[in-house]
Amino acid sequence: MKKNLWGLLGATTLFFGLAAPTITNAADYTLRASHAEAADSPLDKGYHVFKAYVEGASAGKIEVIVSPASQLGSITDVLEQVKAGAIQLAQADEQTLDSFYKPMMILAAPYLFANDEEARQFLASDLFTQLNEDMANETGLRMLSAASYGFRNFTNNKKPIRTKEDMNGIRMRVPPSPMSLIMVESMGGSPTPIPWEELYSALQTGVVDGQENPIGIINDYSFSEVQKYLTIDNHQLGLTSLIISEQFLQSLPVELREIVRTGAQMASATEYGERNYQARVTGVNDLKEKGMDVYFPSPEEIATFREAVTAPIQEFLNKELDPAFVKAVYGEIDNIRAQRRALVE
């Protein structure tokens, strides 16, 4: 009898164990999340960490639907959809966010950050927290988290670029960004805006001598086939941020808001971890193996770039933004550097 009882319990447990997944409750909230990168990219992996955490921690109260590879439109398109409430969360980068809230252009200033850690501390500062609040109040878009996907670096076909003097005479492709134009021009180069889709052929045919992008992009798009020299000067932070509809966020109960915020931080940490490894190890090694001459400037050489660029960039920013705000941003980063130096002295 005992054997039969355990057999019955086992069969019953198996039945309910198999049946349970088909018995689901509809979520109280649906969060549609869009990004522009390919499925299984570091960014996409971050979004799926977000999905897994939010759905699990909310006990199924929030359903997350991830749409990769610009399925719902370009980065600009989907941010407009977030503003309109059609979707709830989307990717932004340092090249697009300022078109929705102009003060965010400060994040794309060349040589603003010396490394990822400075950027992380700035994004956690009271100054940036207030900037984010102002953006949410004015536009209905809130940055939940952000991650560096690598700093932009120079490549070219003419010669190694070790100091700003080496930029003389180089036709450098730049995106259609005023700060990128000012940056290259102030170094003595010839900035040349060329559409992204024409860049490879422009490098191949010599329309331009060089371009600038993060290591991952240089690798992913095979620029090593048409470029010889790479300078790891880290002149501009590449920043992917998760932007949520403020209206949707505030519609959630407080405990679910915290779950969404935590999930977003996990997503950014996931992307950053993989991108950082690519940018500093695998990506650099791949480019060397493909024949690129990779140069790491010394701090003194980097200073020649920064010193050439800082004044004209700040002049531009002071015309576009409140000069007091620009001064406060540079001052905050100076304070971060001073605090970091104090830790090792």
Short mmCIF file of C-alpha atoms in Angstrom, two decimals:
data_model
loop_
_atom_site.label_atom_id
_atom_site.label_comp_id
_atom_site.label_asym_id
_atom_site.label_seq_id
_atom_site.Cartn_x
_atom_site.Cartn_y
_atom_site.Cartn_z
CA MET A 1 0.00 0.00 0.00
CA LYS A 2 2.84 2.35 0.85
CA LYS A 3 4.41 1.76 -2.56
CA ASN A 4 1.12 2.52 -4.32
CA LEU A 5 0.65 5.75 -2.28
CA TRP A 6 4.10 7.07 -3.27
CA GLY A 7 3.39 6.09 -6.86
CA LEU A 8 0.13 8.03 -6.79
CA LEU A 9 1.81 11.09 -5.24
CA GLY A 10 4.59 10.94 -7.81
CA ALA A 11 2.17 10.74 -10.70
CA THR A 12 0.11 13.60 -9.29
CA THR A 13 3.22 15.74 -8.81
CA LEU A 14 4.37 15.01 -12.34
CA PHE A 15 0.95 15.93 -13.72
CA PHE A 16 0.79 19.27 -11.95
CA GLY A 17 4.47 19.93 -12.64
CA LEU A 18 3.90 19.53 -16.36
CA ALA A 19 0.60 21.35 -16.34
CA ALA A 20 1.73 24.36 -14.29
CA PRO A 21 3.53 26.25 -17.08
CA THR A 22 0.32 26.30 -19.16
CA ILE A 23 -1.58 27.99 -16.34
CA THR A 24 -0.52 31.61 -16.60
CA ASN A 25 -1.94 34.87 -15.31
CA ALA A 26 -2.02 37.91 -17.55
CA ALA A 27 0.49 40.54 -16.53
CA ASP A 28 -0.78 43.75 -14.97
CA TYR A 29 1.63 45.82 -17.10
CA THR A 30 3.27 45.33 -20.49
CA LEU A 31 6.64 46.99 -21.10
CA ARG A 32 7.71 47.09 -24.76
CA ALA A 33 11.46 47.66 -25.10
CA SER A 34 13.24 48.52 -28.35
CA HIS A 35 16.88 48.79 -29.40
CA ALA A 36 18.84 49.08 -32.65
CA GLU A 37 21.48 46.37 -32.28
CA ALA A 38 21.44 42.78 -33.48
CA ALA A 39 19.97 39.95 -31.46
CA ASP A 40 22.58 38.44 -29.11
CA SER A 41 24.73 41.61 -29.19
CA PRO A 42 26.03 42.85 -25.81
CA LEU A 43 23.20 45.40 -25.72
CA ASP A 44 20.59 42.76 -26.55
CA LYS A 45 21.95 40.50 -23.81
CA GLY A 46 21.51 43.38 -21.39
CA TYR A 47 17.89 43.82 -22.46
CA HIS A 48 17.24 40.14 -21.84
CA VAL A 49 18.81 40.38 -18.38
CA PHE A 50 16.38 43.27 -17.81
CA LYS A 51 13.47 41.14 -19.04
CA ALA A 52 14.40 38.13 -16.90
CA TYR A 53 14.91 40.19 -13.75
CA VAL A 54 11.82 42.39 -14.10
CA GLU A 55 9.46 39.57 -14.95
CA GLY A 56 10.84 37.37 -12.17
CA ALA A 57 11.14 39.99 -9.44
CA SER A 58 7.65 41.32 -10.19
CA ALA A 59 6.22 37.78 -10.00
CA GLY A 60 4.86 38.19 -13.52
CA LYS A 61 3.10 41.50 -12.89
CA ILE A 62 5.22 43.11 -15.60
CA GLU A 63 5.65 41.46 -19.00
CA VAL A 64 8.68 42.68 -21.00
CA ILE A 65 8.70 42.37 -24.80
CA VAL A 66 12.11 43.01 -26.39
CA SER A 67 12.32 44.13 -30.04
CA PRO A 68 15.94 44.20 -31.31
CA ALA A 69 17.58 45.31 -34.56
CA SER A 70 15.45 48.45 -35.14
CA GLN A 71 12.33 46.33 -35.67
CA LEU A 72 10.23 49.23 -34.39
CA GLY A 73 12.23 51.98 -36.11
CA SER A 74 15.46 53.93 -35.77
CA ILE A 75 16.76 55.17 -32.42
CA THR A 76 15.14 58.55 -33.04
CA ASP A 77 11.87 56.96 -34.19
CA VAL A 78 11.50 54.80 -31.11
CA LEU A 79 12.31 57.64 -28.73
CA GLU A 80 9.46 59.54 -30.35
CA GLN A 81 7.29 56.47 -29.74
CA VAL A 82 8.32 56.44 -26.08
CA LYS A 83 7.30 60.11 -25.81
CA ALA A 84 3.96 59.28 -27.41
CA GLY A 85 3.39 56.28 -25.12
CA ALA A 86 3.33 53.71 -27.93
CA ILE A 87 6.25 51.84 -26.36
CA GLN A 88 7.68 52.14 -22.89
CA LEU A 89 11.48 51.79 -23.09
CA ALA A 90 14.09 52.41 -25.78
CA GLN A 91 17.78 52.81 -26.45
CA ALA A 92 19.42 56.21 -26.85
CA ASP A 93 23.03 57.10 -27.57
CA GLU A 94 25.29 60.14 -27.22
CA GLN A 95 24.46 61.26 -30.78
CA THR A 96 20.64 61.33 -30.46
CA LEU A 97 19.54 62.17 -26.93
CA ASP A 98 20.36 65.88 -27.26
CA SER A 99 17.80 66.22 -30.06
CA PHE A 100 15.15 65.55 -27.40
CA TYR A 101 16.80 67.48 -24.55
CA LYS A 102 19.58 69.80 -25.63
CA PRO A 103 21.65 69.91 -22.39
CA MET A 104 22.38 66.19 -22.86
CA MET A 105 24.78 67.17 -25.67
CA ILE A 106 27.35 67.77 -22.93
CA LEU A 107 27.85 63.99 -22.70
CA ALA A 108 29.32 63.95 -26.22
CA ALA A 109 31.95 66.64 -25.57
CA PRO A 110 35.39 65.40 -26.71
CA TYR A 111 37.83 64.51 -23.94
CA LEU A 112 35.21 65.31 -21.29
CA PHE A 113 35.91 61.97 -19.59
CA ALA A 114 39.33 60.36 -19.31
CA ASN A 115 37.92 56.89 -18.65
CA ASP A 116 34.74 54.90 -18.03
CA GLU A 117 34.95 55.26 -14.27
CA GLU A 118 34.89 59.07 -14.45
CA ALA A 119 31.77 58.81 -16.62
CA ARG A 120 30.12 56.37 -14.21
CA GLN A 121 30.73 58.66 -11.24
CA PHE A 122 29.45 61.69 -13.15
CA LEU A 123 26.24 59.87 -14.09
CA ALA A 124 25.75 59.07 -10.39
CA SER A 125 26.37 62.68 -9.30
CA ASP A 126 23.74 65.05 -7.90
CA LEU A 127 24.34 67.33 -10.88
CA PHE A 128 23.45 64.67 -13.43
CA THR A 129 20.56 63.39 -11.30
CA GLN A 130 19.03 66.86 -11.46
CA LEU A 131 19.68 67.06 -15.21
CA ASN A 132 17.84 63.76 -15.65
CA GLU A 133 14.94 65.02 -13.53
CA ASP A 134 14.71 68.16 -15.65
CA MET A 135 14.66 66.06 -18.84
CA ALA A 136 11.91 63.84 -17.45
CA ASN A 137 9.80 66.85 -16.44
CA GLU A 138 10.28 68.67 -19.76
CA THR A 139 10.15 65.81 -22.26
CA GLY A 140 8.55 62.83 -20.52
CA LEU A 141 11.75 60.81 -21.11
CA ARG A 142 13.84 59.54 -18.21
CA MET A 143 17.25 57.87 -18.34
CA LEU A 144 17.06 54.75 -16.18
CA SER A 145 20.67 53.66 -16.68
CA ALA A 146 23.60 54.05 -19.05
CA ALA A 147 26.65 52.09 -20.13
CA SER A 148 29.77 52.90 -22.07
CA TYR A 149 30.04 50.87 -25.26
CA GLY A 150 33.59 52.12 -25.77
CA PHE A 151 35.37 55.37 -26.51
CA ARG A 152 35.80 56.64 -30.07
CA ASN A 153 39.30 56.42 -31.56
CA PHE A 154 41.02 57.65 -34.71
CA THR A 155 42.03 55.46 -37.66
CA ASN A 156 43.70 56.57 -40.88
CA ASN A 157 45.76 55.42 -43.85
CA LYS A 158 48.49 58.07 -43.99
CA LYS A 159 50.57 57.86 -40.80
CA PRO A 160 50.47 57.08 -37.09
CA ILE A 161 48.70 59.81 -35.11
CA ARG A 162 50.63 60.21 -31.86
CA THR A 163 49.98 63.90 -31.05
CA LYS A 164 47.63 66.54 -32.36
CA GLU A 165 50.34 67.77 -34.77
CA ASP A 166 50.06 64.45 -36.62
CA MET A 167 46.47 65.33 -37.56
CA ASN A 168 47.71 68.04 -39.94
CA GLY A 169 46.64 67.34 -43.51
CA ILE A 170 44.48 64.32 -42.67
CA ARG A 171 40.99 64.24 -44.13
CA MET A 172 39.02 62.74 -41.25
CA ARG A 173 35.47 61.55 -41.72
CA VAL A 174 33.21 62.72 -38.89
CA PRO A 175 29.48 62.30 -38.22
CA PRO A 176 27.33 65.40 -38.86
CA SER A 177 27.96 66.74 -35.35
CA PRO A 178 29.23 70.28 -34.71
CA MET A 179 31.46 69.11 -31.88
CA SER A 180 33.10 66.45 -34.05
CA LEU A 181 33.81 69.07 -36.72
CA ILE A 182 35.28 71.46 -34.15
CA MET A 183 37.37 68.69 -32.60
CA VAL A 184 39.15 67.64 -35.80
CA GLU A 185 39.52 71.20 -37.09
CA SER A 186 41.08 72.40 -33.83
CA MET A 187 43.70 69.64 -34.15
CA GLY A 188 44.63 70.80 -37.65
CA GLY A 189 42.83 68.06 -39.54
CA SER A 190 40.25 68.41 -42.28
CA PRO A 191 36.86 67.23 -40.94
CA THR A 192 34.66 65.73 -43.66
CA PRO A 193 31.05 64.70 -42.92
CA ILE A 194 30.13 61.57 -44.87
CA PRO A 195 26.96 59.47 -44.41
CA TRP A 196 27.54 56.27 -42.48
CA GLU A 197 26.43 54.04 -45.35
CA GLU A 198 29.07 55.60 -47.64
CA LEU A 199 31.95 55.46 -45.16
CA TYR A 200 33.58 52.16 -46.11
CA SER A 201 33.73 53.03 -49.81
CA ALA A 202 34.99 56.55 -49.00
CA LEU A 203 37.88 55.02 -47.05
CA GLN A 204 38.49 52.41 -49.73
CA THR A 205 38.68 54.96 -52.56
CA GLY A 206 40.60 57.60 -50.62
CA VAL A 207 37.84 60.21 -50.50
CA VAL A 208 38.87 60.51 -46.85
CA ASP A 209 42.01 59.31 -45.09
CA GLY A 210 40.47 58.27 -41.81
CA GLN A 211 37.48 57.98 -39.50
CA GLU A 212 36.77 57.69 -35.77
CA ASN A 213 34.70 55.09 -33.94
CA PRO A 214 34.85 52.71 -30.96
CA ILE A 215 36.94 49.55 -31.26
CA GLY A 216 33.86 47.34 -31.56
CA ILE A 217 32.51 49.32 -34.51
CA ILE A 218 35.92 49.38 -36.24
CA ASN A 219 36.01 45.60 -35.91
CA ASP A 220 32.37 44.84 -36.69
CA TYR A 221 32.44 46.83 -39.94
CA SER A 222 35.84 45.55 -41.14
CA PHE A 223 37.49 48.96 -41.31
CA SER A 224 40.81 47.17 -40.82
CA GLU A 225 40.50 46.16 -44.49
CA VAL A 226 40.74 49.82 -45.57
CA GLN A 227 42.64 51.43 -42.66
CA LYS A 228 46.23 50.92 -41.52
CA TYR A 229 46.73 53.02 -38.34
CA LEU A 230 44.68 53.05 -35.14
CA THR A 231 45.26 55.52 -32.30
CA ILE A 232 43.65 54.62 -28.96
CA ASP A 233 43.13 58.21 -27.80
CA ASN A 234 39.61 57.66 -26.35
CA HIS A 235 38.41 61.10 -27.41
CA GLN A 236 34.65 60.71 -27.04
CA LEU A 237 32.51 58.49 -24.83
CA GLY A 238 30.13 56.11 -26.57
CA LEU A 239 27.13 55.90 -24.25
CA THR A 240 24.09 53.65 -24.55
CA SER A 241 21.26 54.65 -22.24
CA LEU A 242 17.93 53.04 -21.40
CA ILE A 243 15.19 55.65 -21.71
CA ILE A 244 11.77 55.02 -20.21
CA SER A 245 8.46 56.83 -20.51
CA GLU A 246 8.10 58.91 -17.35
CA GLN A 247 4.34 58.54 -17.56
CA PHE A 248 4.60 54.76 -17.64
CA LEU A 249 7.15 54.67 -14.82
CA GLN A 250 4.97 56.81 -12.57
CA SER A 251 1.95 54.62 -13.35
CA LEU A 252 3.66 51.70 -11.62
CA PRO A 253 3.37 51.04 -7.89
CA VAL A 254 6.48 52.12 -6.00
CA GLU A 255 7.77 48.57 -5.51
CA LEU A 256 7.52 47.86 -9.25
CA ARG A 257 9.26 51.13 -10.12
CA GLU A 258 12.22 49.99 -8.04
CA ILE A 259 12.27 46.63 -9.79
CA VAL A 260 12.36 48.35 -13.20
CA ARG A 261 15.15 50.69 -12.10
CA THR A 262 17.20 47.79 -10.72
CA GLY A 263 16.66 45.76 -13.88
CA ALA A 264 17.87 48.67 -16.00
CA GLN A 265 21.07 48.93 -13.95
CA MET A 266 21.63 45.20 -14.44
CA ALA A 267 21.11 45.60 -18.20
CA SER A 268 23.69 48.37 -18.46
CA ALA A 269 26.18 46.44 -16.33
CA THR A 270 25.78 43.43 -18.63
CA GLU A 271 26.43 45.44 -21.80
CA TYR A 272 29.35 47.33 -20.26
CA GLY A 273 31.10 44.18 -19.05
CA GLU A 274 31.14 42.58 -22.48
CA ARG A 275 31.86 45.78 -24.41
CA ASN A 276 34.69 46.72 -22.06
CA TYR A 277 36.37 43.36 -22.58
CA GLN A 278 36.00 43.70 -26.34
CA ALA A 279 37.36 47.26 -26.36
CA ARG A 280 40.42 46.47 -24.27
CA VAL A 281 41.29 42.87 -25.09
CA THR A 282 39.60 40.88 -27.84
CA GLY A 283 38.82 43.77 -30.17
CA VAL A 284 42.29 45.29 -30.01
CA ASN A 285 43.94 41.90 -30.49
CA ASP A 286 41.70 41.14 -33.46
CA LEU A 287 42.65 44.41 -35.16
CA LYS A 288 46.35 43.76 -34.58
CA GLU A 289 46.00 40.28 -36.07
CA LYS A 290 44.25 41.82 -39.08
CA GLY A 291 47.30 43.99 -39.71
CA MET A 292 46.44 47.31 -38.08
CA ASP A 293 49.21 49.35 -36.47
CA VAL A 294 47.77 50.07 -33.01
CA TYR A 295 49.21 52.96 -30.98
CA PHE A 296 48.46 53.90 -27.37
CA PRO A 297 49.45 57.56 -26.79
CA SER A 298 51.14 58.50 -23.51
CA PRO A 299 49.33 60.83 -21.06
CA GLU A 300 51.52 63.66 -22.32
CA GLU A 301 50.55 62.94 -25.93
CA ILE A 302 46.86 62.71 -25.02
CA ALA A 303 47.22 66.13 -23.37
CA THR A 304 48.14 67.68 -26.73
CA PHE A 305 44.79 66.54 -28.15
CA ARG A 306 42.81 67.63 -25.11
CA GLU A 307 44.47 71.04 -24.86
CA ALA A 308 43.78 71.76 -28.54
CA VAL A 309 40.12 70.85 -28.23
CA THR A 310 38.93 72.01 -24.81
CA ALA A 311 38.71 75.79 -25.36
CA PRO A 312 36.89 75.71 -28.74
CA ILE A 313 34.50 73.02 -27.50
CA GLN A 314 33.68 74.96 -24.35
CA GLU A 315 33.15 78.09 -26.46
CA PHE A 316 30.66 76.17 -28.60
CA LEU A 317 28.88 74.72 -25.57
CA ASN A 318 28.63 78.14 -23.93
CA LYS A 319 26.80 79.41 -27.02
CA GLU A 320 24.44 76.43 -27.13
CA LEU A 321 23.80 75.96 -23.39
CA ASP A 322 23.75 77.95 -20.17
CA PRO A 323 27.42 78.81 -19.47
CA ALA A 324 26.84 78.25 -15.74
CA PHE A 325 25.70 74.71 -16.49
CA VAL A 326 28.75 74.04 -18.70
CA LYS A 327 31.06 75.36 -15.99
CA ALA A 328 29.32 73.21 -13.39
CA VAL A 329 29.76 70.04 -15.50
CA TYR A 330 33.49 70.59 -16.05
CA GLY A 331 33.84 71.51 -12.38
CA GLU A 332 32.07 68.33 -11.27
CA ILE A 333 34.43 66.21 -13.37
CA ASP A 334 37.44 68.09 -11.97
CA ASN A 335 36.15 67.25 -8.47
CA ILE A 336 35.76 63.59 -9.40
CA ARG A 337 39.36 63.50 -10.64
CA ALA A 338 40.63 65.22 -7.49
CA GLN A 339 38.80 62.71 -5.29
CA ARG A 340 40.17 59.79 -7.26
CA ARG A 341 43.74 61.14 -7.05
CA ALA A 342 43.35 61.60 -3.29
CA LEU A 343 42.58 57.89 -2.91
CA VAL A 344 45.98 56.89 -4.27
CA GLU A 345 48.18 59.62 -2.81
#
